[in-house]
Short mmCIF file of C-alpha atoms and ligand atoms in Angstrom, two decimals:
data_model
loop_
_atom_site.label_atom_id
_atom_site.label_comp_id
_atom_site.label_asym_id
_atom_site.label_seq_id
_atom_site.Cartn_x
_atom_site.Cartn_y
_atom_site.Cartn_z
CA UNK X 295 0.00 0.00 0.00
CA UNK X 296 1.28 3.40 -0.97
CA UNK X 297 1.93 5.85 1.86
CA UNK X 298 0.59 9.34 1.29
CA UNK X 299 1.42 11.19 4.46
CA UNK X 300 3.62 10.50 7.42
CA UNK X 301 3.89 12.49 10.65
CA UNK X 302 6.94 12.27 12.85
CA UNK X 303 6.83 13.67 16.38
CA UNK X 304 4.71 16.59 15.27
CA UNK X 305 3.99 19.32 17.85
CA UNK X 306 2.00 22.50 18.03
CA UNK X 307 2.51 24.80 21.01
CA UNK X 308 0.43 27.97 20.86
CA UNK X 309 2.17 30.79 22.74
CA UNK X 310 0.07 32.16 25.58
CA UNK X 311 1.19 35.14 27.61
CA UNK X 312 4.83 35.18 28.63
CA UNK X 313 6.57 31.78 28.78
CA UNK X 314 3.32 29.86 28.62
CA UNK X 315 2.12 27.54 25.90
CA UNK X 316 -1.01 25.61 25.04
CA UNK X 317 0.35 22.21 24.11
CA UNK X 318 -2.38 21.47 21.57
CA UNK X 319 -0.51 18.67 19.81
CA UNK X 320 2.44 17.18 21.61
CA UNK X 321 4.43 14.64 19.65
CA UNK X 322 2.22 12.77 17.21
CA UNK X 323 3.59 10.16 14.80
CA UNK X 324 1.38 8.28 12.38
CA UNK X 325 1.12 7.34 8.75
CA UNK X 326 -1.78 7.45 6.31
CA UNK X 327 -1.93 5.42 3.13
CA UNK X 328 -3.45 6.45 -0.13
CA UNK X 329 -7.23 5.81 -0.17
CA UNK X 330 -7.46 5.47 3.62
CA UNK X 331 -10.35 6.93 5.54
CA UNK X 332 -8.40 7.76 8.64
CA UNK X 333 -10.32 8.85 11.74
CA UNK X 334 -9.04 11.26 14.37
CA UNK X 335 -11.13 10.74 17.46
CA UNK X 336 -11.05 12.38 20.86
CA UNK X 337 -12.87 14.65 23.26
CA UNK X 338 -13.18 18.38 22.72
CA UNK X 339 -9.81 20.10 23.03
CA UNK X 340 -7.73 16.97 22.41
CA UNK X 341 -6.04 18.60 19.40
CA UNK X 342 -7.87 17.04 16.43
CA UNK X 343 -8.51 20.23 14.47
CA UNK X 344 -5.01 21.54 15.14
CA UNK X 345 -3.48 18.29 13.91
CA UNK X 346 -5.71 18.20 10.82
CA UNK X 347 -4.79 21.78 9.92
CA UNK X 348 -1.10 21.06 10.25
CA UNK X 349 -1.42 18.06 7.94
CA UNK X 350 -2.47 20.31 5.09
CA UNK X 351 -0.14 23.16 6.04
CA UNK X 352 -2.89 25.59 7.02
CA UNK X 353 -0.96 26.26 10.21
CA UNK X 354 2.73 25.78 10.94
CA UNK X 355 3.96 23.13 13.29
CA UNK X 356 6.22 23.98 16.23
CA UNK X 357 8.48 20.98 15.60
CA UNK X 358 8.52 17.57 13.95
CA UNK X 359 8.13 16.55 10.31
CA UNK X 360 5.22 15.95 7.96
CA UNK X 361 6.14 14.02 4.84
CA UNK X 362 3.67 14.32 2.00
CA UNK X 363 4.63 11.82 -0.69
CA UNK X 364 8.09 11.77 0.81
CA UNK X 365 8.57 15.54 0.92
CA UNK X 366 8.79 17.32 4.28
CA UNK X 367 6.20 20.10 4.01
CA UNK X 368 7.05 21.60 7.41
CA UNK X 369 10.22 22.97 5.84
CA UNK X 370 8.27 24.89 3.21
CA UNK X 371 7.07 28.43 3.98
CA UNK X 372 4.39 28.63 1.33
CA UNK X 373 3.16 25.53 -0.45
CA UNK X 374 3.55 25.55 -4.22
CA UNK X 375 0.20 25.96 -5.91
CA UNK X 376 -0.08 22.39 -7.03
CA UNK X 377 0.44 21.00 -3.54
CA UNK X 378 -2.00 23.55 -2.09
CA UNK X 379 -4.64 22.41 -4.57
CA UNK X 380 -3.94 18.79 -3.71
CA UNK X 381 -4.81 19.18 -0.03
CA UNK X 382 -8.24 20.47 0.86
CA UNK X 383 -10.35 20.83 3.99
CA UNK X 384 -14.05 20.82 4.82
CA UNK X 385 -14.54 22.78 8.01
CA UNK X 386 -16.48 21.89 11.13
CA UNK X 387 -19.13 24.58 10.80
CA UNK X 388 -20.91 25.11 7.47
CA UNK X 389 -22.42 28.33 8.83
CA UNK X 390 -19.15 30.20 9.20
CA UNK X 391 -17.03 28.51 6.54
CA UNK X 392 -18.86 30.01 3.55
CA UNK X 393 -18.51 33.72 2.78
CA UNK X 394 -21.94 35.22 3.59
CA UNK X 395 -21.91 37.85 0.84
CA UNK X 396 -20.70 35.66 -2.00
CA UNK X 397 -22.94 33.73 -4.33
CA UNK X 398 -22.61 29.94 -4.48
CA UNK X 399 -21.12 30.21 -7.95
CA UNK X 400 -18.26 32.39 -6.68
CA UNK X 401 -17.75 30.31 -3.55
CA UNK X 402 -17.30 27.11 -5.52
CA UNK X 403 -15.55 28.76 -8.43
CA UNK X 404 -12.97 30.99 -6.77
CA UNK X 405 -10.38 28.20 -6.41
CA UNK X 406 -10.72 27.33 -10.09
CA UNK X 407 -9.88 30.91 -10.95
CA UNK X 408 -6.94 31.22 -8.54
CA UNK X 409 -5.42 28.03 -9.82
CA UNK X 410 -6.10 28.91 -13.47
CA UNK X 411 -7.98 25.68 -14.00
CA UNK X 412 -10.52 27.15 -16.43
CA UNK X 413 -10.03 29.20 -19.56
CA UNK X 414 -13.39 30.88 -19.97
CA UNK X 415 -16.47 31.95 -18.05
CA UNK X 416 -18.47 29.32 -19.92
CA UNK X 417 -16.12 26.53 -18.87
CA UNK X 418 -16.24 27.82 -15.28
CA UNK X 419 -20.02 27.69 -15.10
CA UNK X 420 -20.19 24.25 -16.73
CA UNK X 421 -17.70 22.85 -14.25
CA UNK X 422 -19.49 24.37 -11.26
CA UNK X 423 -22.79 22.96 -12.45
CA UNK X 424 -21.21 19.55 -12.84
CA UNK X 425 -19.97 19.63 -9.23
CA UNK X 426 -23.26 21.00 -7.92
CA UNK X 427 -24.93 17.98 -9.48
CA UNK X 428 -22.30 15.67 -8.10
CA UNK X 429 -23.12 16.77 -4.54
CA UNK X 430 -26.82 16.39 -5.26
CA UNK X 431 -27.76 20.01 -5.92
CA UNK X 432 -29.12 21.79 -8.98
CA UNK X 433 -28.18 24.79 -11.10
CA UNK X 434 -30.92 26.79 -9.42
CA UNK X 435 -28.53 27.24 -6.48
CA UNK X 436 -25.79 28.94 -8.54
CA UNK X 437 -26.87 32.50 -7.79
CA UNK X 438 -28.07 32.00 -4.23
CA UNK X 439 -26.31 33.11 -1.06
CA UNK X 440 -25.31 30.76 1.78
CA UNK X 441 -28.08 32.07 4.09
CA UNK X 442 -30.62 30.83 1.56
CA UNK X 443 -29.48 27.24 2.03
CA UNK X 444 -30.01 24.64 4.74
CA UNK X 445 -27.12 23.34 6.86
CA UNK X 446 -26.90 20.13 4.85
CA UNK X 447 -26.89 22.05 1.57
CA UNK X 448 -24.15 24.34 2.84
CA UNK X 449 -22.01 21.37 3.75
CA UNK X 450 -22.57 20.00 0.23
CA UNK X 451 -21.34 23.32 -1.15
CA UNK X 452 -18.26 23.14 1.10
CA UNK X 453 -17.58 19.63 -0.22
CA UNK X 454 -18.04 20.75 -3.83
CA UNK X 455 -15.66 23.67 -3.23
CA UNK X 456 -12.99 21.30 -1.94
CA UNK X 457 -13.41 18.61 -4.59
CA UNK X 458 -13.68 20.80 -7.66
CA UNK X 459 -9.94 21.40 -7.37
CA UNK X 460 -9.33 17.68 -7.89
CA UNK X 461 -7.41 17.12 -4.64
CA UNK X 462 -6.01 13.80 -3.51
CA UNK X 463 -6.10 14.44 0.23
CA UNK X 464 -9.07 15.94 2.10
CA UNK X 465 -9.36 16.71 5.81
CA UNK X 466 -13.00 16.50 6.90
CA UNK X 467 -13.30 18.28 10.23
CA UNK X 468 -16.54 17.04 11.84
CA UNK X 469 -18.30 17.53 8.50
CA UNK X 470 -21.65 16.32 9.81
CA UNK X 471 -21.68 17.29 13.46
CA UNK X 472 -23.96 20.30 12.97
CA UNK X 473 -26.50 18.34 10.90
CA UNK X 474 -29.43 16.23 11.98
CA UNK X 475 -29.19 12.47 11.70
CA UNK X 476 -30.90 11.90 8.34
CA UNK X 477 -28.88 14.64 6.65
CA UNK X 478 -25.78 13.30 8.34
CA UNK X 479 -26.32 9.91 6.68
CA UNK X 480 -26.78 11.53 3.25
CA UNK X 481 -23.54 13.48 3.55
CA UNK X 482 -21.64 10.37 4.71
CA UNK X 483 -22.92 8.41 1.72
CA UNK X 484 -21.95 11.26 -0.55
CA UNK X 485 -18.43 11.36 0.89
CA UNK X 486 -18.03 7.62 0.43
CA UNK X 487 -19.28 7.80 -3.15
CA UNK X 488 -16.91 10.65 -3.96
CA UNK X 489 -13.98 8.80 -2.50
CA UNK X 490 -14.59 5.92 -4.91
CA UNK X 491 -15.09 8.23 -7.83
CA UNK X 492 -11.99 10.36 -7.27
CA UNK X 493 -9.69 7.95 -5.43
CA UNK X 494 -9.52 10.27 -2.44
CA UNK X 495 -7.75 9.92 0.88
CA UNK X 496 -9.66 11.31 3.86
CA UNK X 497 -8.83 12.29 7.38
CA UNK X 498 -12.17 12.21 9.16
CA UNK X 499 -12.23 14.16 12.41
CA UNK X 500 -14.99 13.37 14.87
CA UNK X 501 -15.74 13.04 18.56
CA UNK X 502 -18.50 10.58 17.72
CA UNK X 503 -17.26 7.00 18.09
CA UNK X 504 -20.33 5.55 16.51
CA UNK X 505 -19.68 7.58 13.36
CA UNK X 506 -15.99 6.71 13.46
CA UNK X 507 -16.87 3.05 13.43
CA UNK X 508 -19.14 3.22 10.42
CA UNK X 509 -17.05 5.49 8.23
CA UNK X 510 -13.36 5.02 9.04
CA UNK X 511 -10.95 2.19 8.29
CA UNK X 512 -8.26 3.28 10.71
CA UNK X 513 -8.45 5.46 13.76
CA UNK X 514 -6.20 7.33 16.14
CA UNK X 515 -7.60 8.04 19.59
CA UNK X 516 -6.29 11.36 20.93
CA UNK X 517 -6.12 12.67 24.47
CA UNK X 518 -4.54 16.01 25.41
CA UNK X 519 -2.48 16.32 22.25
CA UNK X 520 -1.20 12.76 22.17
CA UNK X 521 -2.21 9.53 20.53
CA UNK X 522 -3.29 6.90 23.03
CA UNK X 523 -4.10 4.14 20.59
CA UNK X 524 -4.09 3.73 16.85
CA UNK X 525 -4.71 1.07 14.24
CA UNK X 526 -7.41 -0.60 12.13
CA UNK X 527 -10.86 0.54 13.20
CA UNK X 528 -12.20 -3.00 13.41
CA UNK X 529 -9.41 -4.31 15.60
CA UNK X 530 -9.63 -1.33 17.93
CA UNK X 531 -13.38 -1.69 18.32
CA UNK X 532 -13.10 -5.44 18.83
CA UNK X 533 -10.26 -5.20 21.23
CA UNK X 534 -9.65 -1.77 22.75
CA UNK X 535 -6.39 -1.94 24.66
CA UNK X 536 -5.89 1.49 26.19
CA UNK X 537 -7.86 2.21 29.40
CA UNK X 538 -8.93 5.55 27.91
CA UNK X 539 -10.31 3.87 24.78
CA UNK X 540 -12.07 1.31 26.96
CA UNK X 541 -13.71 4.09 28.95
CA UNK X 542 -14.79 5.92 25.77
CA UNK X 543 -16.24 2.75 24.26
CA UNK X 544 -18.07 1.79 27.43
CA UNK X 545 -20.43 4.75 27.11
CA UNK X 546 -21.46 4.17 23.47
CA UNK X 547 -25.12 3.12 23.56
CA UNK X 548 -25.46 -0.51 22.49
CA UNK X 549 -28.64 -1.92 21.01
CA UNK X 550 -27.80 -5.51 21.77
CA UNK X 551 -28.40 -6.12 25.51
CA UNK X 552 -25.98 -9.08 25.41
CA UNK X 553 -23.18 -6.75 24.45
CA UNK X 554 -23.84 -4.14 27.10
CA UNK X 555 -20.89 -3.60 29.36
CA UNK X 556 -20.54 -1.63 32.54
CA UNK X 557 -20.11 2.09 31.92
CA UNK X 558 -16.75 3.39 33.01
CA UNK X 559 -17.14 6.87 34.43
CA UNK X 560 -13.80 8.66 34.39
CA UNK X 561 -12.95 10.59 37.51
CA UNK X 562 -12.09 14.28 37.39
CA UNK X 563 -11.81 16.71 34.50
CA UNK X 564 -9.50 16.69 31.50
CA UNK X 565 -6.34 18.43 32.77
CA UNK X 566 -5.33 21.77 31.24
CA UNK X 567 -3.26 21.64 28.05
CA UNK X 568 -1.12 24.46 29.54
CA UNK X 569 0.22 22.12 32.08
CA UNK X 570 -0.50 18.54 31.06
CA UNK X 571 0.38 15.76 33.52
CA UNK X 572 3.91 14.37 33.40
CA UNK X 573 4.38 10.74 32.54
CA UNK X 574 1.29 9.33 30.86
CA UNK X 575 -1.17 12.13 30.01
CA UNK X 576 -4.02 9.97 31.18
CA UNK X 577 -2.68 8.79 34.55
CA UNK X 578 -4.66 11.29 36.63
CA UNK X 579 -7.91 9.69 35.46
CA UNK X 580 -6.85 6.14 34.73
CA UNK X 581 -8.64 3.25 36.45
CA UNK X 582 -5.80 0.85 35.64
CA UNK X 583 -2.82 2.90 36.76
CA UNK X 584 -0.01 0.56 37.77
CA UNK X 585 2.21 2.87 39.78
CA UNK X 586 4.94 5.47 39.71
CA UNK X 587 5.98 4.66 36.19
CA UNK X 588 2.67 6.06 34.91
CA UNK X 589 3.32 9.36 36.70
CA UNK X 590 6.93 9.71 35.58
CA UNK X 591 7.49 8.07 32.22
CA UNK X 592 5.60 8.94 29.07
CA UNK X 593 4.78 5.57 27.47
CA UNK X 594 5.96 5.14 23.86
CA UNK X 595 3.50 4.13 21.16
CA UNK X 596 4.09 0.42 20.84
CA UNK X 597 2.81 -2.12 18.30
CA UNK X 598 1.03 -4.60 20.57
CA UNK X 599 -0.86 -6.53 17.92
CA UNK X 600 -0.30 -6.39 14.20
CA UNK X 601 -0.88 -2.76 13.12
CA UNK X 602 -2.41 -1.94 16.50
CA UNK X 603 -0.42 0.62 18.47
CA UNK X 604 -0.91 1.57 22.12
CA UNK X 605 0.75 4.09 24.39
CA UNK X 606 0.34 2.52 27.83
CA UNK X 607 2.67 0.98 30.45
CA UNK X 608 0.31 -1.99 30.85
CA UNK X 609 1.85 -3.29 27.64
CA UNK X 610 5.54 -2.66 28.42
N1 ATP K 210 -5.16 29.54 17.73
C1 ATP K 210 -5.08 29.04 18.97
N2 ATP K 210 -4.46 29.72 19.96
C2 ATP K 210 -4.36 29.20 21.21
N3 ATP K 210 -4.84 27.99 21.57
C3 ATP K 210 -5.46 27.27 20.63
C4 ATP K 210 -5.62 27.74 19.28
N4 ATP K 210 -6.28 26.79 18.57
C5 ATP K 210 -6.53 25.78 19.42
N5 ATP K 210 -6.04 26.06 20.67
C6 ATP K 210 -6.10 25.18 21.85
O1 ATP K 210 -5.51 23.94 21.49
C7 ATP K 210 -6.21 22.86 22.08
C8 ATP K 210 -6.68 21.90 21.01
O2 ATP K 210 -7.66 22.53 20.21
P1 ATP K 210 -8.35 21.85 18.94
O3 ATP K 210 -9.26 22.85 18.34
O4 ATP K 210 -7.29 21.28 18.09
O5 ATP K 210 -9.18 20.66 19.62
P2 ATP K 210 -10.29 19.69 19.02
O6 ATP K 210 -9.90 18.33 19.41
O7 ATP K 210 -10.47 19.98 17.57
O8 ATP K 210 -11.61 20.11 19.81
P3 ATP K 210 -13.16 20.17 19.35
O9 ATP K 210 -13.67 18.76 19.41
O10 ATP K 210 -13.79 21.03 20.40
O11 ATP K 210 -13.22 20.77 17.98
C9 ATP K 210 -7.36 23.47 22.88
O12 ATP K 210 -6.94 23.56 24.23
C10 ATP K 210 -7.51 24.84 22.26
O13 ATP K 210 -8.01 25.77 23.19
MG1 MG K 211 -12.09 20.65 16.37
#
């Protein structure tokens, strides 16, 4: 399988007042193959959006490397146009991600113009109409404004805007979290269909484990800027190894009464990313803490089963 993107010890520290930093992402290493649907899962504030934005060079990293097709993009100040076009993002909130005073035609078409991908106004309109249809919308929307559309339609526009540039890598940041369940399912089906059609690679960011299970093929579970566990979605759901993952999974509603397990309620709050716990990030809330080593030594991400990585001293 061909590797598309590889992260090595990537960090993002946002400066905050004098000598203080928000450690949003704190040493993440992972690799994503071409045509993966790779899930980034974790509670609010765990660093998913920050990591996703670094992957496509929307924000700089503090340290570490990001290899895109073998080239370290952290060393580049401004991405060359072709690479920029290749990596697209669909943002979390369809209400703020579309310019309120631009018509749909200009929202979808502006990238085509910047990247000189069309030669005439006629070609531009034809292409936009083609992509509107692709995301299940008609030409009648061309001259409307975002406020005249529903949330689901806006997210379709955001998807069309990203895909019209013919990218190979798309970060989907909670693309359905603001939509109701039936619309959510439509957008997920659309995304799956488009992946087949255009051979896309997705990073799918979500805090919803149920969604992660149905759409992703691999997942990384994040907690306070670090990866706790990562591997094939099926093997992680079948056999969660990290105590944090176990706790997260224990609260997913299960329809089958036979499969119901005891809910694990984590004690305390998520610690502040200004001053994350030493040792294992999760030790202050862990129900399986084994001793001092958890408080002092940060556990490395270790391959415990085939392609199933865990960062926990239980598996030393
Ligand atoms: N521009 C910024 N300046 C300072 N701190 C930031 C900035 N962006 C994010 N952070 C902080 O970094 C941490 C991670 O934020 P991030 O948005 O990546 O989390 P997330 O996992 O996407 O959360 P959510 O599920 O709520 O979207 C948070 O503590 C956040 O407050
Ligand atoms: Mg986010």
